[in-house]
Coordinates of N, CA, C and O and ligand atoms in Angstrom, one line a residue:
X1 N -6.3 -285.5 21.3 CA -5.9 -284.5 21.1 C -4.5 -284.8 20.3 O -3.9 -285.1 20.8
X2 N -4.6 -284.9 18.7 CA -3.3 -285.3 18.3 C -3.3 -284.0 17.5 O -2.5 -284.3 16.2
X3 N -3.5 -283.3 17.4 CA -2.8 -281.5 16.6 C -1.5 -281.8 16.8 O -1.3 -281.5 17.3
X4 N -0.5 -281.5 15.5 CA 0.5 -280.9 15.1 C 0.7 -279.6 14.0 O -0.3 -279.7 13.2
X5 N 1.6 -279.2 15.2 CA 2.2 -278.2 14.0 C 3.8 -278.2 13.7 O 4.6 -279.2 14.4
X6 N 3.6 -278.1 12.4 CA 5.4 -278.7 11.6 C 5.8 -277.4 10.9 O 5.5 -276.4 10.7
X7 N 7.7 -277.8 11.1 CA 8.9 -277.1 10.5 C 9.3 -278.1 10.0 O 9.6 -279.0 10.4
X8 N 9.2 -278.0 8.5 CA 9.9 -278.3 7.4 C 11.1 -278.2 6.4 O 11.0 -277.3 5.8
X9 N 12.4 -279.1 6.5 CA 13.4 -278.6 6.1 C 14.1 -276.9 6.4 O 14.6 -276.2 5.3
X10 N 14.0 -276.5 7.6 CA 14.5 -275.1 7.9 C 16.2 -275.3 7.6 O 16.9 -276.3 8.3
X11 N 16.5 -274.8 6.8 CA 18.2 -275.0 6.7 C 18.4 -273.8 6.6 O 18.6 -272.5 6.7
X12 N 20.0 -274.2 8.1 CA 20.7 -272.4 8.3 C 22.5 -273.5 8.3 O 22.6 -274.7 8.3
X13 N 23.4 -271.8 8.4 CA 24.6 -272.9 8.7 C 24.8 -273.2 10.8 O 24.6 -272.0 11.1
X14 N 26.2 -273.8 11.2 CA 26.0 -273.4 11.7 C 27.7 -274.1 12.1 O 28.2 -275.0 11.4
X15 N 28.0 -273.8 13.3 CA 29.5 -274.7 13.6 C 29.0 -276.1 14.2 O 28.4 -276.2 16.0
X16 N 29.0 -276.9 13.6 CA 28.6 -278.4 13.9 C 29.7 -279.2 13.8 O 30.5 -279.4 12.4
X17 N 30.8 -280.3 14.2 CA 31.7 -281.5 14.2 C 32.5 -282.2 14.9 O 32.9 -281.3 16.1
X18 N 32.9 -283.6 15.0 CA 33.4 -283.7 16.0 C 35.4 -283.2 15.7 O 36.4 -282.8 16.7
X19 N 35.2 -282.9 14.2 CA 36.9 -283.1 13.8 C 37.3 -281.5 13.8 O 36.6 -280.7 13.8
X20 N 38.9 -281.7 14.2 CA 39.8 -280.4 14.3 C 39.2 -279.6 12.6 O 38.9 -278.2 13.4
X21 N 38.9 -279.6 12.0 CA 38.5 -279.3 10.6 C 37.1 -278.7 10.8 O 37.1 -277.9 9.6
X22 N 36.6 -279.5 11.8 CA 35.1 -278.6 11.6 C 34.9 -277.8 12.5 O 34.4 -276.8 12.6
X23 N 35.8 -277.8 13.5 CA 35.8 -276.2 14.4 C 35.6 -274.9 14.0 O 35.2 -273.8 14.9
X24 N 36.4 -275.0 13.0 CA 36.4 -273.0 12.3 C 35.7 -273.2 11.5 O 35.6 -272.1 10.8
X25 N 34.6 -273.4 10.8 CA 33.6 -273.3 9.6 C 32.2 -273.6 9.6 O 31.9 -274.4 11.2
X26 N 31.8 -273.4 9.3 CA 30.0 -273.5 9.6 C 29.3 -274.7 8.4 O 30.3 -274.8 7.2
X27 N 28.6 -275.3 8.9 CA 28.2 -276.4 7.7 C 26.0 -276.2 7.7 O 26.2 -276.0 9.1
X28 N 26.0 -276.5 6.7 CA 24.3 -276.7 6.6 C 24.2 -277.6 6.9 O 24.9 -279.4 6.9
X29 N 22.8 -277.6 7.9 CA 21.9 -278.1 8.3 C 20.5 -278.4 8.1 O 20.0 -276.9 7.5
X30 N 19.8 -279.0 8.4 CA 18.5 -278.8 8.1 C 17.5 -279.7 8.8 O 17.9 -281.0 9.5
X31 N 16.9 -278.8 9.3 CA 16.0 -279.2 10.9 C 14.3 -279.8 10.1 O 13.8 -278.5 9.7
X32 N 13.7 -280.6 10.8 CA 12.0 -280.6 11.2 C 11.7 -280.9 11.7 O 12.5 -282.1 12.7
X33 N 10.6 -280.2 12.8 CA 9.9 -280.6 14.5 C 8.6 -280.1 13.8 O 8.0 -280.3 13.0
X34 N 7.6 -281.4 14.8 CA 6.8 -281.8 14.1 C 6.2 -281.8 15.9 O 6.5 -282.3 16.7
X35 N 5.3 -280.6 16.2 CA 5.1 -280.7 17.8 C 3.9 -280.2 18.0 O 2.3 -279.9 17.1
X36 N 3.4 -281.3 18.7 CA 2.3 -281.8 19.0 C 1.3 -280.6 20.4 O 1.8 -280.4 20.7
X37 N 0.0 -279.3 20.3 CA -0.6 -278.9 20.3 C -1.8 -278.7 20.3 O -2.3 -279.6 19.9
X38 N -2.4 -278.8 21.2 CA -4.1 -278.1 20.9 C -4.4 -276.9 19.7 O -4.0 -276.1 20.7
X39 N -4.7 -277.1 19.0 CA -4.9 -275.5 18.4 C -6.5 -275.1 18.3 O -6.5 -274.1 17.6
X40 N -7.3 -275.6 19.3 CA -8.6 -275.6 19.3 C -8.6 -274.2 19.7 O -9.0 -273.2 19.4
X41 N -7.9 -273.5 20.4 CA -7.9 -271.7 20.9 C -7.7 -271.2 20.2 O -8.8 -270.1 20.2
X42 N -6.3 -271.4 19.5 CA -6.4 -270.2 18.1 C -7.4 -270.5 17.0 O -7.3 -269.4 16.3
X43 N -7.4 -271.8 17.0 CA -8.4 -271.8 15.9 C -10.2 -270.9 15.9 O -10.4 -270.8 15.0
X44 N -10.0 -271.2 17.2 CA -11.4 -270.2 17.9 C -11.5 -268.9 17.8 O -12.2 -268.0 17.9
X45 N -10.1 -268.1 18.5 CA -9.9 -267.0 18.8 C -9.4 -266.0 17.6 O -9.6 -265.1 17.6
X46 N -8.8 -266.9 16.9 CA -7.5 -266.6 15.8 C -6.7 -265.7 16.4 O -6.6 -264.4 15.7
X47 N -5.9 -266.0 17.5 CA -4.8 -265.4 17.8 C -3.8 -265.9 17.9 O -3.8 -267.3 18.2
X48 N -3.2 -265.6 17.2 CA -1.4 -266.0 17.2 C -0.9 -266.1 18.3 O -0.1 -267.3 18.5
X49 N -1.1 -265.6 19.8 CA -1.0 -265.8 20.5 C -1.1 -267.4 21.8 O -0.8 -267.8 22.3
X50 N -2.1 -266.9 21.0 CA -3.2 -269.0 21.7 C -2.3 -270.4 21.1 O -2.4 -271.0 21.0
X51 N -1.2 -269.9 20.0 CA -1.1 -271.1 19.5 C 0.5 -271.2 19.5 O 1.4 -270.1 20.1
X52 N 1.6 -272.1 18.7 CA 2.8 -272.0 18.6 C 2.9 -271.4 17.4 O 2.8 -271.9 16.5
X53 N 3.4 -270.3 17.4 CA 4.0 -269.2 16.2 C 5.6 -270.0 15.6 O 6.7 -269.8 16.0
X54 N 4.7 -270.8 14.4 CA 6.3 -271.3 13.7 C 7.1 -270.8 13.5 O 8.4 -271.1 13.4
X55 N 7.2 -269.1 13.1 CA 7.7 -268.0 12.7 C 8.4 -268.4 13.9 O 10.3 -267.4 13.6
X56 N 8.4 -267.9 14.8 CA 9.6 -266.9 16.1 C 9.9 -268.4 16.6 O 11.3 -268.6 16.7
X57 N 9.1 -269.9 16.7 CA 9.9 -271.2 17.3 C 11.4 -271.6 15.9 O 12.5 -272.0 16.0
X58 N 11.5 -271.0 14.7 CA 12.3 -271.1 13.5 C 13.2 -270.4 14.1 O 14.3 -270.9 13.7
X59 N 12.9 -269.3 15.0 CA 14.0 -267.8 14.4 C 14.8 -268.4 15.8 O 15.4 -268.0 15.7
X60 N 14.2 -268.9 16.8 CA 14.7 -269.5 18.4 C 15.8 -270.8 18.3 O 16.6 -270.7 18.1
X61 N 14.9 -271.3 16.9 CA 16.1 -272.6 16.3 C 16.9 -272.8 16.5 O 18.4 -273.1 16.2
X62 N 17.1 -271.3 15.0 CA 18.5 -271.3 14.7 C 19.2 -270.4 15.4 O 20.9 -270.3 15.0
X63 N 19.1 -269.3 16.5 CA 19.5 -268.6 17.0 C 20.7 -269.5 17.5 O 21.3 -269.2 18.1
X64 N 19.5 -270.1 18.8 CA 20.3 -271.4 19.8 C 21.3 -272.7 18.6 O 22.5 -272.5 19.8
X65 N 20.9 -272.9 17.6 CA 22.2 -273.6 16.8 C 23.4 -272.5 16.5 O 24.8 -273.7 16.3
X66 N 23.1 -271.5 16.4 CA 24.8 -270.4 15.8 C 25.2 -270.3 17.0 O 26.1 -269.3 16.6
X67 N 24.2 -270.1 18.1 CA 25.9 -269.3 19.2 C 26.8 -270.0 19.4 O 27.4 -269.4 20.3
X68 N 26.7 -271.4 19.6 CA 27.9 -272.1 19.5 C 28.2 -273.3 19.2 O 27.3 -273.9 18.7
X69 N 29.3 -273.6 19.1 CA 29.4 -274.8 18.6 C 29.5 -276.0 18.9 O 29.4 -275.8 20.3
X70 N 28.6 -277.1 18.3 CA 28.3 -278.6 19.0 C 29.0 -279.4 18.4 O 28.9 -279.5 17.0
X71 N 29.6 -280.6 19.3 CA 30.2 -281.4 18.3 C 29.5 -282.7 17.5 O 29.3 -282.4 16.4
X72 N 28.5 -283.0 18.2 CA 27.6 -284.0 18.2 C 26.1 -283.4 17.3 O 25.4 -282.7 18.2
X73 N 25.8 -283.8 16.5 CA 24.6 -283.6 16.1 C 22.8 -283.7 17.0 O 22.2 -283.4 17.5
X74 N 23.9 -285.4 17.8 CA 23.1 -285.9 18.8 C 22.3 -284.5 20.0 O 22.0 -284.4 20.5
X75 N 24.0 -284.0 20.0 CA 23.7 -283.1 20.9 C 23.3 -281.9 21.1 O 21.9 -281.1 22.1
X76 N 23.2 -281.1 19.7 CA 22.3 -280.3 19.2 C 20.6 -280.4 19.0 O 20.2 -279.6 19.5
X77 N 20.0 -282.1 18.4 CA 19.1 -282.2 19.0 C 18.7 -282.1 20.1 O 17.5 -281.3 20.1
X78 N 18.9 -282.7 20.8 CA 18.2 -282.9 22.3 C 18.6 -281.7 23.3 O 17.3 -281.2 23.7
X79 N 19.1 -280.9 22.5 CA 19.4 -279.1 24.0 C 18.1 -278.6 22.7 O 17.5 -278.2 23.5
X80 N 17.8 -278.8 21.6 CA 16.7 -278.4 20.7 C 15.5 -278.6 21.2 O 14.9 -278.0 21.9
X81 N 15.6 -279.7 21.3 CA 14.1 -280.2 21.4 C 13.9 -280.2 23.6 O 12.8 -279.5 24.2
X82 N 15.1 -279.4 24.1 CA 14.7 -279.0 26.0 C 14.0 -277.3 25.6 O 13.3 -278.0 26.1
X83 N 15.0 -277.6 25.3 CA 14.8 -275.9 25.2 C 13.3 -275.4 24.3 O 12.3 -274.4 25.0
X84 N 12.7 -276.3 23.1 CA 11.0 -275.7 22.8 C 10.2 -276.9 23.9 O 9.2 -276.2 23.7
X85 N 10.9 -277.9 24.0 CA 9.7 -278.0 25.7 C 9.5 -277.4 26.8 O 8.2 -276.9 27.6
X86 N 10.8 -276.7 27.0 CA 11.0 -275.9 28.3 C 9.9 -274.6 27.5 O 9.4 -274.0 29.2
X87 N 10.0 -274.2 26.6 CA 10.3 -272.1 26.2 C 8.6 -272.1 25.4 O 7.6 -271.3 25.3
X88 N 8.1 -273.5 25.1 CA 7.1 -273.4 24.5 C 5.6 -274.3 24.6 O 5.7 -275.6 25.7
X89 N 4.4 -274.1 24.7 CA 3.1 -275.1 25.2 C 3.1 -276.1 23.9 O 1.9 -276.2 23.0
X90 N 3.7 -277.4 24.2 CA 4.4 -278.3 23.4 C 3.9 -279.9 24.5 O 4.9 -279.5 25.3
X91 N 2.9 -280.5 23.9 CA 3.0 -281.5 24.9 C 4.1 -282.4 23.8 O 4.5 -283.5 25.5
X92 N 4.5 -283.0 22.9 CA 5.6 -283.8 22.7 C 6.1 -283.6 21.4 O 5.3 -282.7 20.6
X93 N 7.1 -283.7 21.2 CA 7.5 -282.8 19.7 C 8.1 -284.4 19.3 O 8.9 -285.3 19.6
X94 N 9.0 -284.3 17.5 CA 10.0 -285.2 17.4 C 10.7 -284.2 15.8 O 9.6 -283.4 15.7
X95 N 11.7 -284.6 16.4 CA 12.7 -283.2 15.9 C 13.9 -284.0 14.8 O 14.3 -285.2 15.3
X96 N 13.6 -283.6 13.6 CA 14.7 -284.3 13.0 C 16.3 -283.5 12.8 O 15.5 -282.0 12.3
X97 N 16.9 -283.4 12.7 CA 18.3 -283.0 11.9 C 19.7 -283.2 11.0 O 19.8 -284.9 12.1
X98 N 19.8 -283.0 10.0 CA 20.1 -283.6 9.5 C 21.6 -282.8 8.4 O 21.7 -281.4 8.9
X99 N 22.4 -283.3 9.0 CA 23.7 -283.0 8.2 C 24.4 -283.5 6.8 O 25.5 -284.7 6.3
X100 N 23.5 -282.8 5.7 CA 23.6 -283.6 4.4 C 24.8 -283.6 3.2 O 24.6 -283.9 2.2
X101 N 26.1 -282.7 4.2 CA 27.3 -282.5 2.8 C 28.1 -283.7 4.7 O 29.1 -283.5 3.5
X102 N 27.5 -284.1 5.0 CA 28.6 -285.1 6.0 C 29.3 -286.0 5.4 O 30.4 -286.5 5.4
X103 N 28.2 -287.2 4.5 CA 28.7 -288.2 4.0 C 28.6 -288.2 2.4 O 27.4 -288.0 2.3
X104 N 29.0 -287.5 1.5 CA 29.1 -287.5 0.2 C 28.2 -288.7 -1.0 O 27.9 -288.1 -1.6
X105 N 28.7 -289.9 -0.1 CA 27.5 -291.4 -1.0 C 26.3 -290.9 -0.5 O 25.6 -291.9 -1.0
X106 N 26.0 -290.4 0.7 CA 25.1 -290.4 1.2 C 23.5 -289.2 0.7 O 24.4 -288.3 0.8
X107 N 22.6 -289.2 0.3 CA 22.1 -287.9 0.1 C 21.7 -287.2 1.6 O 21.9 -285.9 1.8
X108 N 21.4 -287.9 2.8 CA 21.8 -286.9 3.9 C 22.4 -287.8 5.3 O 22.1 -289.1 5.0
X109 N 22.6 -287.6 6.2 CA 22.6 -288.4 7.5 C 22.0 -287.5 8.9 O 22.1 -286.1 8.8
X110 N 22.0 -288.5 9.8 CA 21.0 -287.1 10.5 C 20.6 -287.9 11.8 O 20.7 -289.3 11.9
X111 N 20.0 -287.3 12.5 CA 19.3 -288.0 14.4 C 17.6 -287.8 13.9 O 17.7 -286.5 13.5
X112 N 16.8 -288.5 14.3 CA 15.8 -288.0 15.4 C 14.7 -289.0 16.6 O 15.0 -289.5 16.1
X113 N 14.7 -288.0 17.1 CA 13.9 -288.0 17.9 C 12.6 -287.7 18.3 O 12.2 -286.3 18.2
X114 N 12.0 -288.4 19.6 CA 10.9 -288.2 19.7 C 11.0 -288.1 21.4 O 11.0 -288.7 22.1
X115 N 9.8 -286.8 22.3 CA 10.3 -286.4 23.5 C 9.0 -285.4 23.6 O 8.7 -284.8 23.6
X116 N 8.9 -286.3 24.9 CA 7.3 -286.0 26.0 C 7.5 -284.7 26.5 O 8.7 -284.5 27.0
X117 N 6.5 -283.8 26.9 CA 6.3 -282.9 27.8 C 6.6 -284.1 29.6 O 5.8 -284.8 29.8
X118 N 7.7 -283.5 30.4 CA 7.9 -284.3 31.6 C 7.1 -283.5 32.7 O 7.8 -282.2 33.0
X119 N 5.5 -284.4 32.8 CA 5.4 -282.9 34.0 C 5.9 -283.6 35.8 O 6.0 -285.1 35.7
X120 N 6.1 -282.3 36.4 CA 6.7 -282.9 37.3 C 5.6 -282.5 38.6 O 5.1 -282.4 38.8
X121 N 5.3 -284.3 39.1 CA 4.4 -284.2 40.5 C 5.5 -284.0 41.8 O 5.9 -284.7 42.3
X122 N 4.7 -283.4 42.6 CA 5.5 -282.9 43.9 C 5.8 -283.8 44.6 O 4.0 -285.1 44.7
X123 N 5.9 -285.2 45.3 CA 6.1 -286.4 46.2 C 5.1 -285.8 47.3 O 5.5 -284.7 48.2
Ligands
LIG201 N1 26.0 -290.4 14.7 C1 26.9 -289.2 14.3 N2 28.2 -289.5 13.3 C2 28.9 -288.7 13.0 C3 28.8 -287.5 13.7 C4 27.4 -287.1 14.8 O1 27.3 -285.9 15.1 N3 26.7 -287.6 14.9 N4 29.9 -286.6 13.3 C5 30.2 -286.9 12.7 C6 31.7 -285.4 12.0 O2 31.5 -284.6 12.4 C7 31.0 -285.8 10.4 O3 29.8 -284.8 9.8 C8 32.1 -284.8 9.6 O4 32.1 -285.1 8.4 C9 30.9 -288.3 11.8 N5 29.8 -288.8 12.8

């Protein structure tokens, strides 16, 4: 099963950056996420509760990103991946976070991470 629900180019402002001058400002971030899940229950039932609500997930991603300052985009990307896997029915995700205005000579810079759901088995 390799169904994917995706969000592309979710764009928002957030406190991000390692340098002192970045601590008091908001900068543009762009986020893509691709989430592996089984869409068949929702396809059959036409029930939003049976799938990943991309609107609710988009809201959650922006709210978390704006709730506090993060120094590295790596930290924010990792935290966002963790919260999605904890809060939603996702088997694996690939998340890209871009900081498009960070390097003027580049159209964008950023990170892409892939994280599976880690199922804990009692020993
Ligand atoms: N791999 C990274 N490199 C850099 C980051 C980052 O978050 N990850 N951040 C910065 C600065 O905050 C920069 O964006 C300021 O323009 C530099 N390199």
